[in-house]
Each structure stands twice: as C-alpha cells, then as structure tokens.
Amino acid sequence: MSELSELYQEVILDHNKRPRNFHVPDGANRHVEGFNPLCGDHFTIYLRVEGDLIRDAGFQGAGCAISKASASLMTDSIKGRTLAEADRLFAQFHGMVTAPGDEVPDLDALGKLAVFAGVREFPMRVKCASLAWHALHAAIQQTGESVTTE
Ligand code: ZN
C-alpha cells in the first residue's frame, strides 16, 4: 500500500471522509450505476437535468477512497453546467488520467480535479478515478443505465 500513500493527497482524503453530494438529489431524473469489478467500487450517479442544464448531482454507493473522492469532486464540479460542458469535462478528466505521466494537466480546465493526475502511475487506480465519470458520460449520452470499467 505504500505506493498509494502518495496518491492520497489531502483533497482526496478529505472528500473520502466527508463526501459532497452523497445523496439522491430531489427530483433526480437521470441515474446510471457504475461498477469497477477490479476494485469492487460500486456507485450510482444521479442528475437532475432541466433542459440542457445539470441543476443538481449526487451519488450513492461504496468503494475505495479514490473512487469515492472522485465521485464527490465530480458531482461538485458539474452542478450548474450544461450537459455539453459536463461531457467536455469528462473528456478532459479522462484525457488527464490516461495521459503520459510527464504531461502537465490543464489546470485552468480541471481545477481541483487535477489532484487525480497522480493515478496515471497506477493503471488499476485509473479505473477507480474514472468510474464516476464513465457513469456521468452514460447519463449525459443516455446510452444505458449501467456501466462497467471491464
Ligand atoms: Zn477503487
């Protein structure tokens, strides 16, 4: 576990301990269940979408610190965005966690989400960090009610 301790930066620890939006939002009208069998992470992402705007977002479920912190930070950062903006953020986040390790993340676009850049060094953890985002992407594209990283 020692290699992982470097990943567990303050923000991730904080969001794991006190996850934001850890509930089903009132009036949620889209949800997608995400499962990462490799780690056992299992979350459902909920959105309240009005027109093309994400009015509210939340999540439920259980998983490792990285997957939970990622869902927490994700729901925080997509509230109030349009579906197109949130999907663009998904692409940017996914690009960051799958980019070569020496590539500097786009801090202007990603903000706090850049704390997950460190998972690039740990391929198994990339799935933990991106699970909630894959569920979000499916909820935006309405491609189904569940996603799996495998
Ligand atoms: Zn995990």
mmCIF file of C-alpha atoms and ligand atoms in Angstrom:
data_model
loop_
_atom_site.group_PDB
_atom_site.id
_atom_site.type_symbol
_atom_site.label_atom_id
_atom_site.label_comp_id
_atom_site.label_asym_id
_atom_site.label_seq_id
_atom_site.Cartn_x
_atom_site.Cartn_y
_atom_site.Cartn_z
ATOM 1 C CA MET A 1 0.000 0.000 0.000
ATOM 2 C CA SER A 2 2.971 2.366 0.378
ATOM 3 C CA GLU A 3 2.944 3.363 -3.295
ATOM 4 C CA LEU A 4 -0.629 4.507 -2.889
ATOM 5 C CA SER A 5 0.009 6.766 0.052
ATOM 6 C CA GLU A 6 1.445 9.309 -2.340
ATOM 7 C CA LEU A 7 -1.869 9.401 -4.164
ATOM 8 C CA TYR A 8 -3.862 10.043 -1.078
ATOM 9 C CA GLN A 9 -3.360 13.724 -1.122
ATOM 10 C CA GLU A 10 -5.205 15.932 1.255
ATOM 11 C CA VAL A 11 -8.083 16.700 -1.081
ATOM 12 C CA ILE A 12 -8.735 13.045 -1.819
ATOM 13 C CA LEU A 13 -8.652 12.129 1.852
ATOM 14 C CA ASP A 14 -10.990 14.947 2.719
ATOM 15 C CA HIS A 15 -13.532 14.022 0.040
ATOM 16 C CA ASN A 16 -13.374 10.370 1.021
ATOM 17 C CA LYS A 17 -14.052 11.192 4.649
ATOM 18 C CA ARG A 18 -16.691 13.828 4.007
ATOM 19 C CA PRO A 19 -18.062 13.146 0.538
ATOM 20 C CA ARG A 20 -20.015 16.020 -1.005
ATOM 21 C CA ASN A 21 -23.401 15.359 -2.618
ATOM 22 C CA PHE A 22 -23.588 11.878 -1.098
ATOM 23 C CA HIS A 23 -27.342 11.578 -1.534
ATOM 24 C CA VAL A 24 -30.052 11.282 -4.157
ATOM 25 C CA PRO A 25 -30.887 14.848 -5.227
ATOM 26 C CA ASP A 26 -34.521 15.958 -5.040
ATOM 27 C CA GLY A 27 -36.169 15.493 -8.413
ATOM 28 C CA ALA A 28 -33.328 13.415 -9.871
ATOM 29 C CA ASN A 29 -34.384 12.374 -13.369
ATOM 30 C CA ARG A 30 -31.323 10.511 -14.628
ATOM 31 C CA HIS A 31 -29.186 7.895 -12.966
ATOM 32 C CA VAL A 32 -26.503 5.458 -14.037
ATOM 33 C CA GLU A 33 -24.946 2.700 -11.981
ATOM 34 C CA GLY A 34 -21.190 2.262 -12.307
ATOM 35 C CA PHE A 35 -19.226 -0.820 -11.338
ATOM 36 C CA ASN A 36 -15.482 -1.413 -11.212
ATOM 37 C CA PRO A 37 -15.133 -5.155 -10.582
ATOM 38 C CA LEU A 38 -11.350 -4.962 -10.340
ATOM 39 C CA CYS A 39 -11.557 -2.958 -7.122
ATOM 40 C CA GLY A 40 -15.159 -3.505 -6.047
ATOM 41 C CA ASP A 41 -16.171 0.138 -6.473
ATOM 42 C CA HIS A 42 -19.907 0.455 -6.994
ATOM 43 C CA PHE A 43 -21.629 3.826 -7.279
ATOM 44 C CA THR A 44 -24.800 5.240 -8.750
ATOM 45 C CA ILE A 45 -24.655 8.774 -10.114
ATOM 46 C CA TYR A 46 -27.842 10.868 -10.024
ATOM 47 C CA LEU A 47 -28.584 14.010 -12.016
ATOM 48 C CA ARG A 48 -31.427 16.471 -12.048
ATOM 49 C CA VAL A 49 -31.408 17.743 -15.598
ATOM 50 C CA GLU A 50 -33.585 20.646 -16.709
ATOM 51 C CA GLY A 51 -33.369 21.475 -20.389
ATOM 52 C CA ASP A 52 -29.666 21.127 -21.113
ATOM 53 C CA LEU A 53 -28.598 22.190 -17.617
ATOM 54 C CA ILE A 54 -27.452 19.963 -14.740
ATOM 55 C CA ARG A 55 -29.303 21.583 -11.849
ATOM 56 C CA ASP A 56 -28.172 19.061 -9.242
ATOM 57 C CA ALA A 57 -25.967 15.994 -8.943
ATOM 58 C CA GLY A 58 -25.367 13.385 -6.294
ATOM 59 C CA PHE A 59 -24.223 9.836 -5.757
ATOM 60 C CA GLN A 60 -24.683 6.759 -3.622
ATOM 61 C CA GLY A 61 -22.699 3.585 -3.166
ATOM 62 C CA ALA A 62 -19.399 2.386 -1.819
ATOM 63 C CA GLY A 63 -15.825 1.992 -2.959
ATOM 64 C CA CYS A 64 -12.216 2.831 -2.296
ATOM 65 C CA ALA A 65 -11.059 6.312 -1.291
ATOM 66 C CA ILE A 66 -10.097 7.292 -4.828
ATOM 67 C CA SER A 67 -13.390 6.260 -6.415
ATOM 68 C CA LYS A 68 -15.424 7.943 -3.689
ATOM 69 C CA ALA A 69 -13.395 11.154 -3.689
ATOM 70 C CA SER A 70 -13.625 11.243 -7.469
ATOM 71 C CA ALA A 71 -17.437 10.946 -7.413
ATOM 72 C CA SER A 72 -17.559 13.635 -4.718
ATOM 73 C CA LEU A 73 -15.377 16.100 -6.632
ATOM 74 C CA MET A 74 -17.116 15.291 -9.907
ATOM 75 C CA THR A 75 -20.625 15.971 -8.629
ATOM 76 C CA ASP A 76 -19.369 19.249 -7.152
ATOM 77 C CA SER A 77 -17.807 20.363 -10.399
ATOM 78 C CA ILE A 78 -20.710 19.563 -12.757
ATOM 79 C CA LYS A 79 -23.534 21.247 -10.863
ATOM 80 C CA GLY A 80 -24.789 24.235 -12.807
ATOM 81 C CA ARG A 81 -23.044 23.198 -16.007
ATOM 82 C CA THR A 82 -24.691 22.322 -19.279
ATOM 83 C CA LEU A 83 -24.672 18.698 -20.423
ATOM 84 C CA ALA A 84 -22.207 19.621 -23.170
ATOM 85 C CA GLU A 85 -19.861 21.320 -20.687
ATOM 86 C CA ALA A 86 -20.012 18.366 -18.286
ATOM 87 C CA ASP A 87 -19.307 15.937 -21.112
ATOM 88 C CA ARG A 88 -16.335 18.057 -22.166
ATOM 89 C CA LEU A 89 -15.082 17.907 -18.578
ATOM 90 C CA PHE A 90 -15.436 14.101 -18.728
ATOM 91 C CA ALA A 91 -13.230 14.072 -21.831
ATOM 92 C CA GLN A 92 -10.664 16.346 -20.170
ATOM 93 C CA PHE A 93 -10.602 14.279 -16.991
ATOM 94 C CA HIS A 94 -10.334 11.032 -18.931
ATOM 95 C CA GLY A 95 -7.579 12.534 -21.042
ATOM 96 C CA MET A 96 -5.688 13.567 -17.927
ATOM 97 C CA VAL A 97 -5.791 10.178 -16.150
ATOM 98 C CA THR A 98 -4.782 8.308 -19.297
ATOM 99 C CA ALA A 99 -2.111 10.773 -20.463
ATOM 100 C CA PRO A 100 1.610 10.037 -20.185
ATOM 101 C CA GLY A 101 2.896 10.734 -16.673
ATOM 102 C CA ASP A 102 5.039 13.678 -17.680
ATOM 103 C CA GLU A 103 2.209 15.591 -19.312
ATOM 104 C CA VAL A 104 1.105 18.586 -17.252
ATOM 105 C CA PRO A 105 -2.661 18.635 -16.595
ATOM 106 C CA ASP A 106 -4.697 21.602 -17.842
ATOM 107 C CA LEU A 107 -5.257 23.302 -14.502
ATOM 108 C CA ASP A 108 -7.486 26.012 -15.940
ATOM 109 C CA ALA A 109 -9.945 23.427 -17.220
ATOM 110 C CA LEU A 110 -9.679 20.875 -14.441
ATOM 111 C CA GLY A 111 -9.107 22.906 -11.270
ATOM 112 C CA LYS A 112 -9.287 20.695 -8.191
ATOM 113 C CA LEU A 113 -9.852 17.627 -10.365
ATOM 114 C CA ALA A 114 -6.146 17.777 -11.224
ATOM 115 C CA VAL A 115 -5.402 16.058 -7.887
ATOM 116 C CA PHE A 116 -6.192 12.824 -9.720
ATOM 117 C CA ALA A 117 -3.346 13.291 -12.185
ATOM 118 C CA GLY A 118 -1.220 11.083 -9.910
ATOM 119 C CA VAL A 119 -3.281 7.968 -10.684
ATOM 120 C CA ARG A 120 -1.630 7.796 -14.111
ATOM 121 C CA GLU A 121 1.242 5.988 -12.410
ATOM 122 C CA PHE A 122 -1.128 3.264 -11.230
ATOM 123 C CA PRO A 123 -3.182 1.697 -14.051
ATOM 124 C CA MET A 124 -5.565 -0.096 -11.681
ATOM 125 C CA ARG A 125 -6.369 3.190 -9.963
ATOM 126 C CA VAL A 126 -7.239 4.893 -13.241
ATOM 127 C CA LYS A 127 -10.443 2.838 -13.264
ATOM 128 C CA CYS A 128 -11.242 3.867 -9.699
ATOM 129 C CA ALA A 129 -10.763 7.540 -10.524
ATOM 130 C CA SER A 130 -12.728 7.445 -13.768
ATOM 131 C CA LEU A 131 -15.651 5.210 -12.712
ATOM 132 C CA ALA A 132 -17.990 8.044 -11.702
ATOM 133 C CA TRP A 133 -17.070 9.917 -14.882
ATOM 134 C CA HIS A 134 -17.962 6.975 -17.106
ATOM 135 C CA ALA A 135 -21.324 6.794 -15.337
ATOM 136 C CA LEU A 136 -21.783 10.544 -15.886
ATOM 137 C CA HIS A 137 -20.909 10.197 -19.564
ATOM 138 C CA ALA A 138 -23.529 7.441 -19.941
ATOM 139 C CA ALA A 139 -26.093 9.585 -18.102
ATOM 140 C CA ILE A 140 -25.414 12.512 -20.437
ATOM 141 C CA GLN A 141 -25.441 10.425 -23.603
ATOM 142 C CA GLN A 142 -28.303 8.265 -22.280
ATOM 143 C CA THR A 143 -26.574 5.147 -23.512
ATOM 144 C CA GLY A 144 -27.831 2.854 -20.730
ATOM 145 C CA GLU A 145 -28.486 2.506 -17.020
ATOM 146 C CA SER A 146 -25.202 0.939 -16.040
ATOM 147 C CA VAL A 147 -21.524 0.982 -16.961
ATOM 148 C CA THR A 148 -18.605 -1.196 -16.018
ATOM 149 C CA THR A 149 -14.909 -0.487 -16.332
ATOM 150 C CA GLU A 150 -14.268 -4.030 -17.592
HETATM 151 ZN ZN ZN B 1 -11.245 1.552 -6.378
#
